[in-house]
PDB file of C-alpha atoms in Angstrom:
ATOM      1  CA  UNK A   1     -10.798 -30.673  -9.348  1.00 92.00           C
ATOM      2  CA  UNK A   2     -13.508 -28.079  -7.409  1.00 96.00           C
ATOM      3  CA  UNK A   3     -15.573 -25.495  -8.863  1.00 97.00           C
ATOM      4  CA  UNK A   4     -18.338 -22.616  -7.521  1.00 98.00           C
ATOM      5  CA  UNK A   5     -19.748 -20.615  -9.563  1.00 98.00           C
ATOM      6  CA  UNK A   6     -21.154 -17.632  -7.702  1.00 98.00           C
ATOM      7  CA  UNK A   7     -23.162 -14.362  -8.520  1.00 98.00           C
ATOM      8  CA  UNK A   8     -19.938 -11.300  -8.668  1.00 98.00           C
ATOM      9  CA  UNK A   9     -20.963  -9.191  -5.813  1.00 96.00           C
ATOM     10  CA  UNK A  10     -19.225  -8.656  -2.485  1.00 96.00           C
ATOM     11  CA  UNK A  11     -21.185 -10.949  -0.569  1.00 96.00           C
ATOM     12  CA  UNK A  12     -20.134 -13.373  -2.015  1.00 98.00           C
ATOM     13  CA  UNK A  13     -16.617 -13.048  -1.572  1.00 97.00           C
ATOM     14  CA  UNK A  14     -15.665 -14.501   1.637  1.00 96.00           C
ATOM     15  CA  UNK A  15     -17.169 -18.083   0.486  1.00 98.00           C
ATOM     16  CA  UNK A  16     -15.274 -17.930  -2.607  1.00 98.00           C
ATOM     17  CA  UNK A  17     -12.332 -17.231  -1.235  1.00 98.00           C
ATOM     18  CA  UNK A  18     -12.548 -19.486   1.927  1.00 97.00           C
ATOM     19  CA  UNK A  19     -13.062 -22.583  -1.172  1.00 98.00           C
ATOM     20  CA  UNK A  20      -9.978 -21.712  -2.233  1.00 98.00           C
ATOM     21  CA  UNK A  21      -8.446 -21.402   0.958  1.00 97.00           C
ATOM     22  CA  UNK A  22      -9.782 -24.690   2.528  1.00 96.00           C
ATOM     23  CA  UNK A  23      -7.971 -26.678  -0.880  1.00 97.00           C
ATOM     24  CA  UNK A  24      -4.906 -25.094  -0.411  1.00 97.00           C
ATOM     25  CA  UNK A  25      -4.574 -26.135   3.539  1.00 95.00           C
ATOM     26  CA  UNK A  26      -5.392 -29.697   2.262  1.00 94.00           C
ATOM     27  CA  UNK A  27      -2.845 -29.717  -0.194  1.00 94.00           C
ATOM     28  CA  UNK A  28      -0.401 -28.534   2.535  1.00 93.00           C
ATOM     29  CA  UNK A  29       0.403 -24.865   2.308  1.00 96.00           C
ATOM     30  CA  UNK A  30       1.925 -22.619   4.921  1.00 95.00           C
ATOM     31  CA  UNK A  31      -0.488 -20.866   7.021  1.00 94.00           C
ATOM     32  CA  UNK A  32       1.443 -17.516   5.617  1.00 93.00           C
ATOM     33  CA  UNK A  33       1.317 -19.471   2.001  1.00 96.00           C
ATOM     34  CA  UNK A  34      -2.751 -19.695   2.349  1.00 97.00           C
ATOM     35  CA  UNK A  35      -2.792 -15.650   2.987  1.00 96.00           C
ATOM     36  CA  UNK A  36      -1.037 -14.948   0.103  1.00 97.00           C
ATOM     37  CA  UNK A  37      -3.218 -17.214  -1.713  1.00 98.00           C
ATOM     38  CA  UNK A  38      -6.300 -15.749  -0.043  1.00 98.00           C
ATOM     39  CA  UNK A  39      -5.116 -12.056  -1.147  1.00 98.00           C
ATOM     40  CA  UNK A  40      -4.372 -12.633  -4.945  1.00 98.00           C
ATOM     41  CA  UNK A  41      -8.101 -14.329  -4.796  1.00 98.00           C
ATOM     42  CA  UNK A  42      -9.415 -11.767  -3.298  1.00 98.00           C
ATOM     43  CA  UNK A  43      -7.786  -8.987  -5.399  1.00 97.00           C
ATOM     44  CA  UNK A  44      -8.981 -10.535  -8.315  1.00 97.00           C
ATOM     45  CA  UNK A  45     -12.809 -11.079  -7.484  1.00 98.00           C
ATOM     46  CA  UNK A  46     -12.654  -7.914  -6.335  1.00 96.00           C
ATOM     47  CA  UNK A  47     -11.575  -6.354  -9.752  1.00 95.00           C
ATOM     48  CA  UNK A  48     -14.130  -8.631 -11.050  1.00 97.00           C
ATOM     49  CA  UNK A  49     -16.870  -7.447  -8.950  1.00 96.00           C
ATOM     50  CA  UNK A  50     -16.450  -3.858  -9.200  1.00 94.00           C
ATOM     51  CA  UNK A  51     -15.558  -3.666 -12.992  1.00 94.00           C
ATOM     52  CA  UNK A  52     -16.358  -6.562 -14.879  1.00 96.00           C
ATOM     53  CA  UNK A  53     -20.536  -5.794 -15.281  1.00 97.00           C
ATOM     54  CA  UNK A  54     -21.115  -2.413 -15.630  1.00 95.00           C
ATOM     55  CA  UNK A  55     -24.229  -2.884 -16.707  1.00 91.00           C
ATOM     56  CA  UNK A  56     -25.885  -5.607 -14.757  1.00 91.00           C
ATOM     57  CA  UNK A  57     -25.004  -8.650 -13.086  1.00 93.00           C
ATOM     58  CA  UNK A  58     -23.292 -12.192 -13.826  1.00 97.00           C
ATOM     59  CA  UNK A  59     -21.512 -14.778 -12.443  1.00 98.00           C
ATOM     60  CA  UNK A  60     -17.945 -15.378 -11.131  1.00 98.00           C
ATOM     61  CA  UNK A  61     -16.543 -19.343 -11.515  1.00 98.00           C
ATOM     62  CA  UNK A  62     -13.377 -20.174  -9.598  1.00 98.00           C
ATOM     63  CA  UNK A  63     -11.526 -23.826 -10.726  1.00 98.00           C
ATOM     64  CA  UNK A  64      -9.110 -25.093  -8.407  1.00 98.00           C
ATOM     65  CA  UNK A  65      -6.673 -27.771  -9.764  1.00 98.00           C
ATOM     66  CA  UNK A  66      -4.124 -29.958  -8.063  1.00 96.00           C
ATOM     67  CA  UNK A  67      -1.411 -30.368 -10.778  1.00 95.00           C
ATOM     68  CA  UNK A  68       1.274 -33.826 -10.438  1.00 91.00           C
ATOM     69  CA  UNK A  69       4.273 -32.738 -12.368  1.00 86.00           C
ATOM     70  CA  UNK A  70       5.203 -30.747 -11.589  1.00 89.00           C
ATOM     71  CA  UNK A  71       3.212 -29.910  -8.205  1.00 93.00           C
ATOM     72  CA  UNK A  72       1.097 -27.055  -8.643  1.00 96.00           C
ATOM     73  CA  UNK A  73      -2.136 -25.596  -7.248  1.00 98.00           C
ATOM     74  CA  UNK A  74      -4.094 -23.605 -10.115  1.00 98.00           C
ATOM     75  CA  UNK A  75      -6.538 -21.127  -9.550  1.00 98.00           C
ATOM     76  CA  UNK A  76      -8.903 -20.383 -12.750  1.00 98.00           C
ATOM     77  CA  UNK A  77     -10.915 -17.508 -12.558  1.00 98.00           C
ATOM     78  CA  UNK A  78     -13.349 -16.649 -14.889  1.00 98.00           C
ATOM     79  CA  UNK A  79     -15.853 -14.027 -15.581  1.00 98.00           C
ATOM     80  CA  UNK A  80     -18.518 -13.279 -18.734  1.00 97.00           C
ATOM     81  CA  UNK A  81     -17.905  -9.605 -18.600  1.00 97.00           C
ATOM     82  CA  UNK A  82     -16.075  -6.896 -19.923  1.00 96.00           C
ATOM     83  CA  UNK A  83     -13.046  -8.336 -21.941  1.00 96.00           C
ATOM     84  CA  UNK A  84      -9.993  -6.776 -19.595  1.00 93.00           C
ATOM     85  CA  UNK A  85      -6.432  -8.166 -19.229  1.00 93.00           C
ATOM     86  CA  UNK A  86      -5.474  -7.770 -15.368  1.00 88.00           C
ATOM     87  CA  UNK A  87      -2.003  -8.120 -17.210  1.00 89.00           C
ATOM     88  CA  UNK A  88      -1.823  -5.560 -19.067  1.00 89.00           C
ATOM     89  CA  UNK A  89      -2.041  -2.760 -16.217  1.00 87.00           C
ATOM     90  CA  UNK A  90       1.133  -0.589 -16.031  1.00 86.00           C
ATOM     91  CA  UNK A  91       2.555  -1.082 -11.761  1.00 88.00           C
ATOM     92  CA  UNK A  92       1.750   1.569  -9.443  1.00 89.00           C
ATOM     93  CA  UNK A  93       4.652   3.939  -8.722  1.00 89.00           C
ATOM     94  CA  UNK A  94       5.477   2.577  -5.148  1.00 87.00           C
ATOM     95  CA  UNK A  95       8.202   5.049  -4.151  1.00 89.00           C
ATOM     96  CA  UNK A  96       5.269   8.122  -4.256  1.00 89.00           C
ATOM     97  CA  UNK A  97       5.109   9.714  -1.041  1.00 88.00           C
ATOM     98  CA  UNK A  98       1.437   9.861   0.879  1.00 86.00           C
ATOM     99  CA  UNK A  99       0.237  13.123  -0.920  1.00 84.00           C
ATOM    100  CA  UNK A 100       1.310  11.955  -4.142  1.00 87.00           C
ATOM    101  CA  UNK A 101       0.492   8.210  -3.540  1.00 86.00           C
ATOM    102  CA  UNK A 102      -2.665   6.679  -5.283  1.00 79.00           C
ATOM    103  CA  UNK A 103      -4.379   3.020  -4.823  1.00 72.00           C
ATOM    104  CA  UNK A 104      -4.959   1.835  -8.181  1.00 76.00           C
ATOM    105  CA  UNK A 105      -3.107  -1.082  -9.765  1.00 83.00           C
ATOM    106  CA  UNK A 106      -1.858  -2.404  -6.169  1.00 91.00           C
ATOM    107  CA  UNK A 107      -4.161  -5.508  -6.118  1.00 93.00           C
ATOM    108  CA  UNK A 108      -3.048  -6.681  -9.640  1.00 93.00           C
ATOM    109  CA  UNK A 109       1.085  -5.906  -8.317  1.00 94.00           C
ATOM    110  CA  UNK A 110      -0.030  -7.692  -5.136  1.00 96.00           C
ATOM    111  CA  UNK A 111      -1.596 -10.773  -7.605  1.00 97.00           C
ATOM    112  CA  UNK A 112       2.087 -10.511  -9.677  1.00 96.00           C
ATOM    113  CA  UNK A 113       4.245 -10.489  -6.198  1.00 96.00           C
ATOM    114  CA  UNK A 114       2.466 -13.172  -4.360  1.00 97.00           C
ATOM    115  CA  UNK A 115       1.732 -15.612  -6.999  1.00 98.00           C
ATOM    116  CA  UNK A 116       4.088 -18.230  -8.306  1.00 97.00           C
ATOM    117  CA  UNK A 117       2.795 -17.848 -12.082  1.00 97.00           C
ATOM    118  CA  UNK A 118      -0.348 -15.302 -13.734  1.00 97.00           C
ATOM    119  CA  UNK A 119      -1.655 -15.409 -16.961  1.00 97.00           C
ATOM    120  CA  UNK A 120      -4.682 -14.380 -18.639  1.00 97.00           C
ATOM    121  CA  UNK A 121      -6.388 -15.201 -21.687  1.00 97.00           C
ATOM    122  CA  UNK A 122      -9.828 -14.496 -23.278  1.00 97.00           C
ATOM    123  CA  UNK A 123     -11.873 -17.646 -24.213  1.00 96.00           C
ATOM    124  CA  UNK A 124     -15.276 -18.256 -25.259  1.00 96.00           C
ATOM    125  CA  UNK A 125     -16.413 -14.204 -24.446  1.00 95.00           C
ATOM    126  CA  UNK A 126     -14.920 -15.206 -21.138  1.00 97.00           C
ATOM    127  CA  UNK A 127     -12.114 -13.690 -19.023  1.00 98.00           C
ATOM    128  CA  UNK A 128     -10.119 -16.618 -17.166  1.00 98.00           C
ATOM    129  CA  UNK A 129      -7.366 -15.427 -15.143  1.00 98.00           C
ATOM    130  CA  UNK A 130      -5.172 -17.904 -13.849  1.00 98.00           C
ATOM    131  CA  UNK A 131      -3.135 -17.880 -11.173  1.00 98.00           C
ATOM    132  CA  UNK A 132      -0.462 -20.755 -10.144  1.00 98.00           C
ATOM    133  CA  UNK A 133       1.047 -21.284  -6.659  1.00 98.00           C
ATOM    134  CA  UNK A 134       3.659 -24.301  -5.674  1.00 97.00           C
ATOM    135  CA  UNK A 135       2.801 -26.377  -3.014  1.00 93.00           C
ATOM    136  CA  UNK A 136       5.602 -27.185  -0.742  1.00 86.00           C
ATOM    137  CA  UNK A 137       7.892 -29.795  -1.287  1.00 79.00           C
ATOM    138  CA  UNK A 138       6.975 -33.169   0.564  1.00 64.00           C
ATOM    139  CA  UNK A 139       9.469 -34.563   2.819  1.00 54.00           C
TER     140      UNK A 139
ATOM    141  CA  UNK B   1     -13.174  -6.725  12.313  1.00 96.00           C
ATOM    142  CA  UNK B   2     -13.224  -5.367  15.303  1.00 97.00           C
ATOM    143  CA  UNK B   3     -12.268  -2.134  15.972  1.00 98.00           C
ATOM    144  CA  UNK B   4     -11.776  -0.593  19.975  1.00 98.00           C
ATOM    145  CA  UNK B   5      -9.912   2.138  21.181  1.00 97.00           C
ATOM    146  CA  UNK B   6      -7.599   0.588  23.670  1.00 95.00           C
ATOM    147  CA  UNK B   7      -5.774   3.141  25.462  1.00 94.00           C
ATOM    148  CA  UNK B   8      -4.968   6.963  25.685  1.00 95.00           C
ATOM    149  CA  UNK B   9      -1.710   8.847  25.890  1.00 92.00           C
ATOM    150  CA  UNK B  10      -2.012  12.634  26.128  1.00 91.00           C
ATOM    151  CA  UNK B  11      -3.486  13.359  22.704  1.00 92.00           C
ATOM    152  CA  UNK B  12      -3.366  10.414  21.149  1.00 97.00           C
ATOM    153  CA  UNK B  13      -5.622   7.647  20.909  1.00 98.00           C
ATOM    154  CA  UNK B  14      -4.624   3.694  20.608  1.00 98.00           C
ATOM    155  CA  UNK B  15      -6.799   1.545  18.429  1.00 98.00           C
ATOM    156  CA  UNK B  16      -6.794  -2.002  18.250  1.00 98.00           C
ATOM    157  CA  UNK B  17      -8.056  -4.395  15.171  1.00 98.00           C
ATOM    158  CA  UNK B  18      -8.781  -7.666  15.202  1.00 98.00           C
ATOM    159  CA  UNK B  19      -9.562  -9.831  12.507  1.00 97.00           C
ATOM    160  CA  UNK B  20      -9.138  -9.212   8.464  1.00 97.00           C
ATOM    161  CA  UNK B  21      -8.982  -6.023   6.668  1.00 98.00           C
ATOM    162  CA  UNK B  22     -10.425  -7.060   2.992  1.00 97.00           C
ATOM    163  CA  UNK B  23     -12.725  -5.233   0.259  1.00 96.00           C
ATOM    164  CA  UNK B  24     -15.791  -5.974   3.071  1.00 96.00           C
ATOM    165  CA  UNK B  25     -14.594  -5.188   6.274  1.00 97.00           C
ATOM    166  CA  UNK B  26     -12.131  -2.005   5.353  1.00 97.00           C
ATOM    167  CA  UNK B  27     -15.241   0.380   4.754  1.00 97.00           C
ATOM    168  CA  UNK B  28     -15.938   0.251   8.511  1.00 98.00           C
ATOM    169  CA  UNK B  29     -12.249   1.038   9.429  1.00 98.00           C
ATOM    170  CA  UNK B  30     -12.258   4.284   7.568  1.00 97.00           C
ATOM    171  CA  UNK B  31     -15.735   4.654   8.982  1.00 98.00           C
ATOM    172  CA  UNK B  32     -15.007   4.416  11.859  1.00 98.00           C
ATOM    173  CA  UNK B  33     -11.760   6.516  11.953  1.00 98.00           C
ATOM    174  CA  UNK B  34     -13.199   8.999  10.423  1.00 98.00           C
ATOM    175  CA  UNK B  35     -15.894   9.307  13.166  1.00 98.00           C
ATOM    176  CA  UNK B  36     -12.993   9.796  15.649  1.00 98.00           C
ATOM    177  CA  UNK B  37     -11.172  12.218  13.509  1.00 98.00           C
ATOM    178  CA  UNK B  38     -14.576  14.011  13.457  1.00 97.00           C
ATOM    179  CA  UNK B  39     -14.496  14.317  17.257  1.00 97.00           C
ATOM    180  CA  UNK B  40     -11.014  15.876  17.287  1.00 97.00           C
ATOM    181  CA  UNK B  41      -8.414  12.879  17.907  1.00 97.00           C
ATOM    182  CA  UNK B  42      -5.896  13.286  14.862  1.00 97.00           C
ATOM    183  CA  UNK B  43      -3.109  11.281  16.660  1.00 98.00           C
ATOM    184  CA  UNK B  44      -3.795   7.517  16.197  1.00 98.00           C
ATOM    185  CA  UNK B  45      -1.651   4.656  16.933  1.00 98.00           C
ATOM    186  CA  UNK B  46      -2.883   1.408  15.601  1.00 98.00           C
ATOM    187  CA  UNK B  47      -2.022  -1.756  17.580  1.00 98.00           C
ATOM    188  CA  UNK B  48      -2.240  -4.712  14.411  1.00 98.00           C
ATOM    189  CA  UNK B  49      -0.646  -7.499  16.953  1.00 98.00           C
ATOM    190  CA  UNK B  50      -4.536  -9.140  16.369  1.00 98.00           C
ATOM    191  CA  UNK B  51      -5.064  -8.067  12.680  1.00 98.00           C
ATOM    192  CA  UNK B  52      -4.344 -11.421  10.878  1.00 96.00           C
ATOM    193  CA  UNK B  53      -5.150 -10.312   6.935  1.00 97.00           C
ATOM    194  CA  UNK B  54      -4.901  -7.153   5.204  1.00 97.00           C
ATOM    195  CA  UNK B  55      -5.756  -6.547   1.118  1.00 97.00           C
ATOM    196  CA  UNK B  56      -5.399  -3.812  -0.896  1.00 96.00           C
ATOM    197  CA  UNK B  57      -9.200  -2.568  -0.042  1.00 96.00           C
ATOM    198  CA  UNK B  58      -7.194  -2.482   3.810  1.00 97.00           C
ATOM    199  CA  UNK B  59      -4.473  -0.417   2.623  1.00 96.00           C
ATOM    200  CA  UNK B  60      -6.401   1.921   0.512  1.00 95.00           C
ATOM    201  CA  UNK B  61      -8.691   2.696   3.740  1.00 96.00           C
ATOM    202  CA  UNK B  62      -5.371   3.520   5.789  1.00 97.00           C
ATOM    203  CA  UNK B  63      -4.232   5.413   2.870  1.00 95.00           C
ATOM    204  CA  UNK B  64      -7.589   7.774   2.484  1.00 95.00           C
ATOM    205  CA  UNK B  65      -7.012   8.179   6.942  1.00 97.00           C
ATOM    206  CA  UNK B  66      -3.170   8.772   6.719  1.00 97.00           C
ATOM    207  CA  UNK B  67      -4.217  11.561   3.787  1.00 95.00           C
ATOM    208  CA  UNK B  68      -7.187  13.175   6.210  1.00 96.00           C
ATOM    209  CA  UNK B  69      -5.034  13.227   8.926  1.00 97.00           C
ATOM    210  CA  UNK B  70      -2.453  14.847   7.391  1.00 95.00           C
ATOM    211  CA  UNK B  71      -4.585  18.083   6.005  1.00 95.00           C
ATOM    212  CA  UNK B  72      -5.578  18.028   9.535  1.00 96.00           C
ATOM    213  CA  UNK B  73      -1.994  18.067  11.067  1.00 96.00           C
ATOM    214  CA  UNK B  74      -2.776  14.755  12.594  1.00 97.00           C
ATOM    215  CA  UNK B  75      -0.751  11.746  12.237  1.00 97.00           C
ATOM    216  CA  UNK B  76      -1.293   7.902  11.984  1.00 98.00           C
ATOM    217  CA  UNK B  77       1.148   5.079  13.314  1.00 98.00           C
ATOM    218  CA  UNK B  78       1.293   1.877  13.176  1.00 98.00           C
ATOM    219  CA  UNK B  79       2.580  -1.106  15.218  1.00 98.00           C
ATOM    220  CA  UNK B  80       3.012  -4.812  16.030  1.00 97.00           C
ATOM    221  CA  UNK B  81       2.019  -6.096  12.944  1.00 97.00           C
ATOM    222  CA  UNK B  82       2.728  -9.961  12.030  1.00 94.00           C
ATOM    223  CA  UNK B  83       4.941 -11.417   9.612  1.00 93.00           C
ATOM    224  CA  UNK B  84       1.954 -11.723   6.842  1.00 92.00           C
ATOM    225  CA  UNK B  85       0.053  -8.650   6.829  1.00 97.00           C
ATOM    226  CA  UNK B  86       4.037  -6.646   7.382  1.00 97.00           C
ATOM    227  CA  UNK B  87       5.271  -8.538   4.430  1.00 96.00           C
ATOM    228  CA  UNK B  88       1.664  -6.660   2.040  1.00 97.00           C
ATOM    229  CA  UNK B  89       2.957  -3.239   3.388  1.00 97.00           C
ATOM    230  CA  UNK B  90       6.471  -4.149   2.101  1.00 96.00           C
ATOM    231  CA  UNK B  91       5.950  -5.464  -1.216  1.00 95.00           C
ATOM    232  CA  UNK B  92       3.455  -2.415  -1.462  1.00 94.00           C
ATOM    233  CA  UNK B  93       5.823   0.282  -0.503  1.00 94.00           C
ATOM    234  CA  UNK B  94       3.678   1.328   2.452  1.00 94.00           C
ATOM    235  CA  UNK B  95       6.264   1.078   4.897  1.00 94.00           C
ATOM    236  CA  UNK B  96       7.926   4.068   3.414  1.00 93.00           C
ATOM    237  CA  UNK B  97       5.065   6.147   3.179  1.00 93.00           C
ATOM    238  CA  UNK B  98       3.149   5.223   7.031  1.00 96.00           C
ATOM    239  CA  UNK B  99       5.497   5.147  10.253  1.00 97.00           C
ATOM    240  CA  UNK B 100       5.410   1.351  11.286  1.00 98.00           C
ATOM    241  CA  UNK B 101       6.817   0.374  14.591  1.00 98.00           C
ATOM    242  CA  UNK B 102       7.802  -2.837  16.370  1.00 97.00           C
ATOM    243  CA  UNK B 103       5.530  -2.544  19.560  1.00 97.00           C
ATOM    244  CA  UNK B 104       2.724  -0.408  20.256  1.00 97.00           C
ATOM    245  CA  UNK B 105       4.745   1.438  23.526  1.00 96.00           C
ATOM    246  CA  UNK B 106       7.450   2.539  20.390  1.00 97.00           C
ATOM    247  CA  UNK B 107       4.940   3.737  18.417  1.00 97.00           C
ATOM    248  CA  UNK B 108       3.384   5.859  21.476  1.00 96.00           C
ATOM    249  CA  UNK B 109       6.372   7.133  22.339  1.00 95.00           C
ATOM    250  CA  UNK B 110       7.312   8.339  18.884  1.00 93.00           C
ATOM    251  CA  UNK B 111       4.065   9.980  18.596  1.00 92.00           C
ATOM    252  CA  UNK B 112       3.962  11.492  21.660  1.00 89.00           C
ATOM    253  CA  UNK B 113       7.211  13.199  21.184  1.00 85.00           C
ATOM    254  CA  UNK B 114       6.633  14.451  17.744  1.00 77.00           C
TER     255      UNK B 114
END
């Protein structure tokens, strides 16, 4: 198990997401596999740092855990702000053309696409959004 | 990211990115694009053989260009992009709404004939 716990602001993105990224290539991930993984991180911290303290600052705390059986790589993330499901967003309306088309909700459909398994609960005033990706099978 | 404009045919301007397009570097794409559209290029292709990530924050950027350019009669294209970032503009219906090509010659030929 690895965790860093990080203040939520945009600086701090790339080394929270390169943590994450440098497990996953250990534990044997595509190099295509470890971009996906990269974006749903991403996507997430970045909901986190632009919503989840309106009113100040706190932190962001990412837990990466190698699962046996079966094989899994989860990704907790977990934030002391603003209670807000990232699950319960409607999806964006993909088949609008350019005038009509707008941005929000694509990260969290990106997170839901990409990722093997997402679920979110609130525990302990905390948001932890978790987000589950299967390694490839050894040979 | 780096951005450079890497070639010109008639009116229209090639750019070339390198690197990742994510919620820090994206800002300096529209940025910069805008700059250009400023100046008076509203034809752009974008050469993506070298752009190895792209996240939402990326797509919303190309989004806010592809609208400018359009209330300015301009246009945007894309091409080469690799299997990762092509496989984000799928999932997000992008490749419906911006014209993405195989190779960066396609892409200028398209454009200059339109």
């Amino acid at each position: 198990m690895f965790s860093i716990q990080l203040t939520a602001k945009i600086e701090n993105m790339e080394v929270l997401v390169q943590s994450v990224s440098s497990i996953a290539g250990k534990m044997g991930f595509t190099a295509k596999r470890i971009r996906e993984i990269e974006l749903a991180v991403e996507e997430a911290l970045v909901n986190i740092i632009n919503y989840a303290y309106p009113c100040g600052v706190g932190d962001i705390k990412i837990t990466c855990i190698q699962e046996d059986s079966p094989r899994a790589f989860v990704i907790e993330i977990e934030d002391t702000g603003v209670a807000f499901d990232l699950l319960s967003l409607k999806d964006p309306d993909i088949s609008a053309d350019l005038s009509e088309r707008q941005i929000g909700g694509l990260g969290i459909f990106l997170i839901r696409k990409l990722m093997n398994d997402v679920q979110y609960r609130r525990k302990n005033n905390r948001n932890v959004l978790t987000l589950v990706a299967y390694p490839p099978n050894e040979t | 990211m780096e951005i450079v404009k890497s070639g010109k045919e008639n009116n229209l301007l090639v750019v070339k990115v390198t690197g990742r397009m994510d919620a820090v570097t994206a800002p300096e794409f529209e940025k910069q694009l805008t700059a250009w559209i400023d100046e008076g290029e509203i034809v752009f292709v974008i050469d993506f053989s070298m752009l190895e990530y792209i996240s939402s924050a990326g797509l919303r950027s190309i989004l806010v260009i592809a609208k400018k350019l359009k209330s300015v009669n301009g246009k945007i294209f894309l091409a080469n992009m690799e299997e990762s970032v092509n496989e984000v503009f799928e999932i997000s219906g992008f490749n419906s709404i911006i014209p993405i090509f195989d190779t960066v010659q396609a892409a200028v030929r398209h454009g200059i004939a339109s």
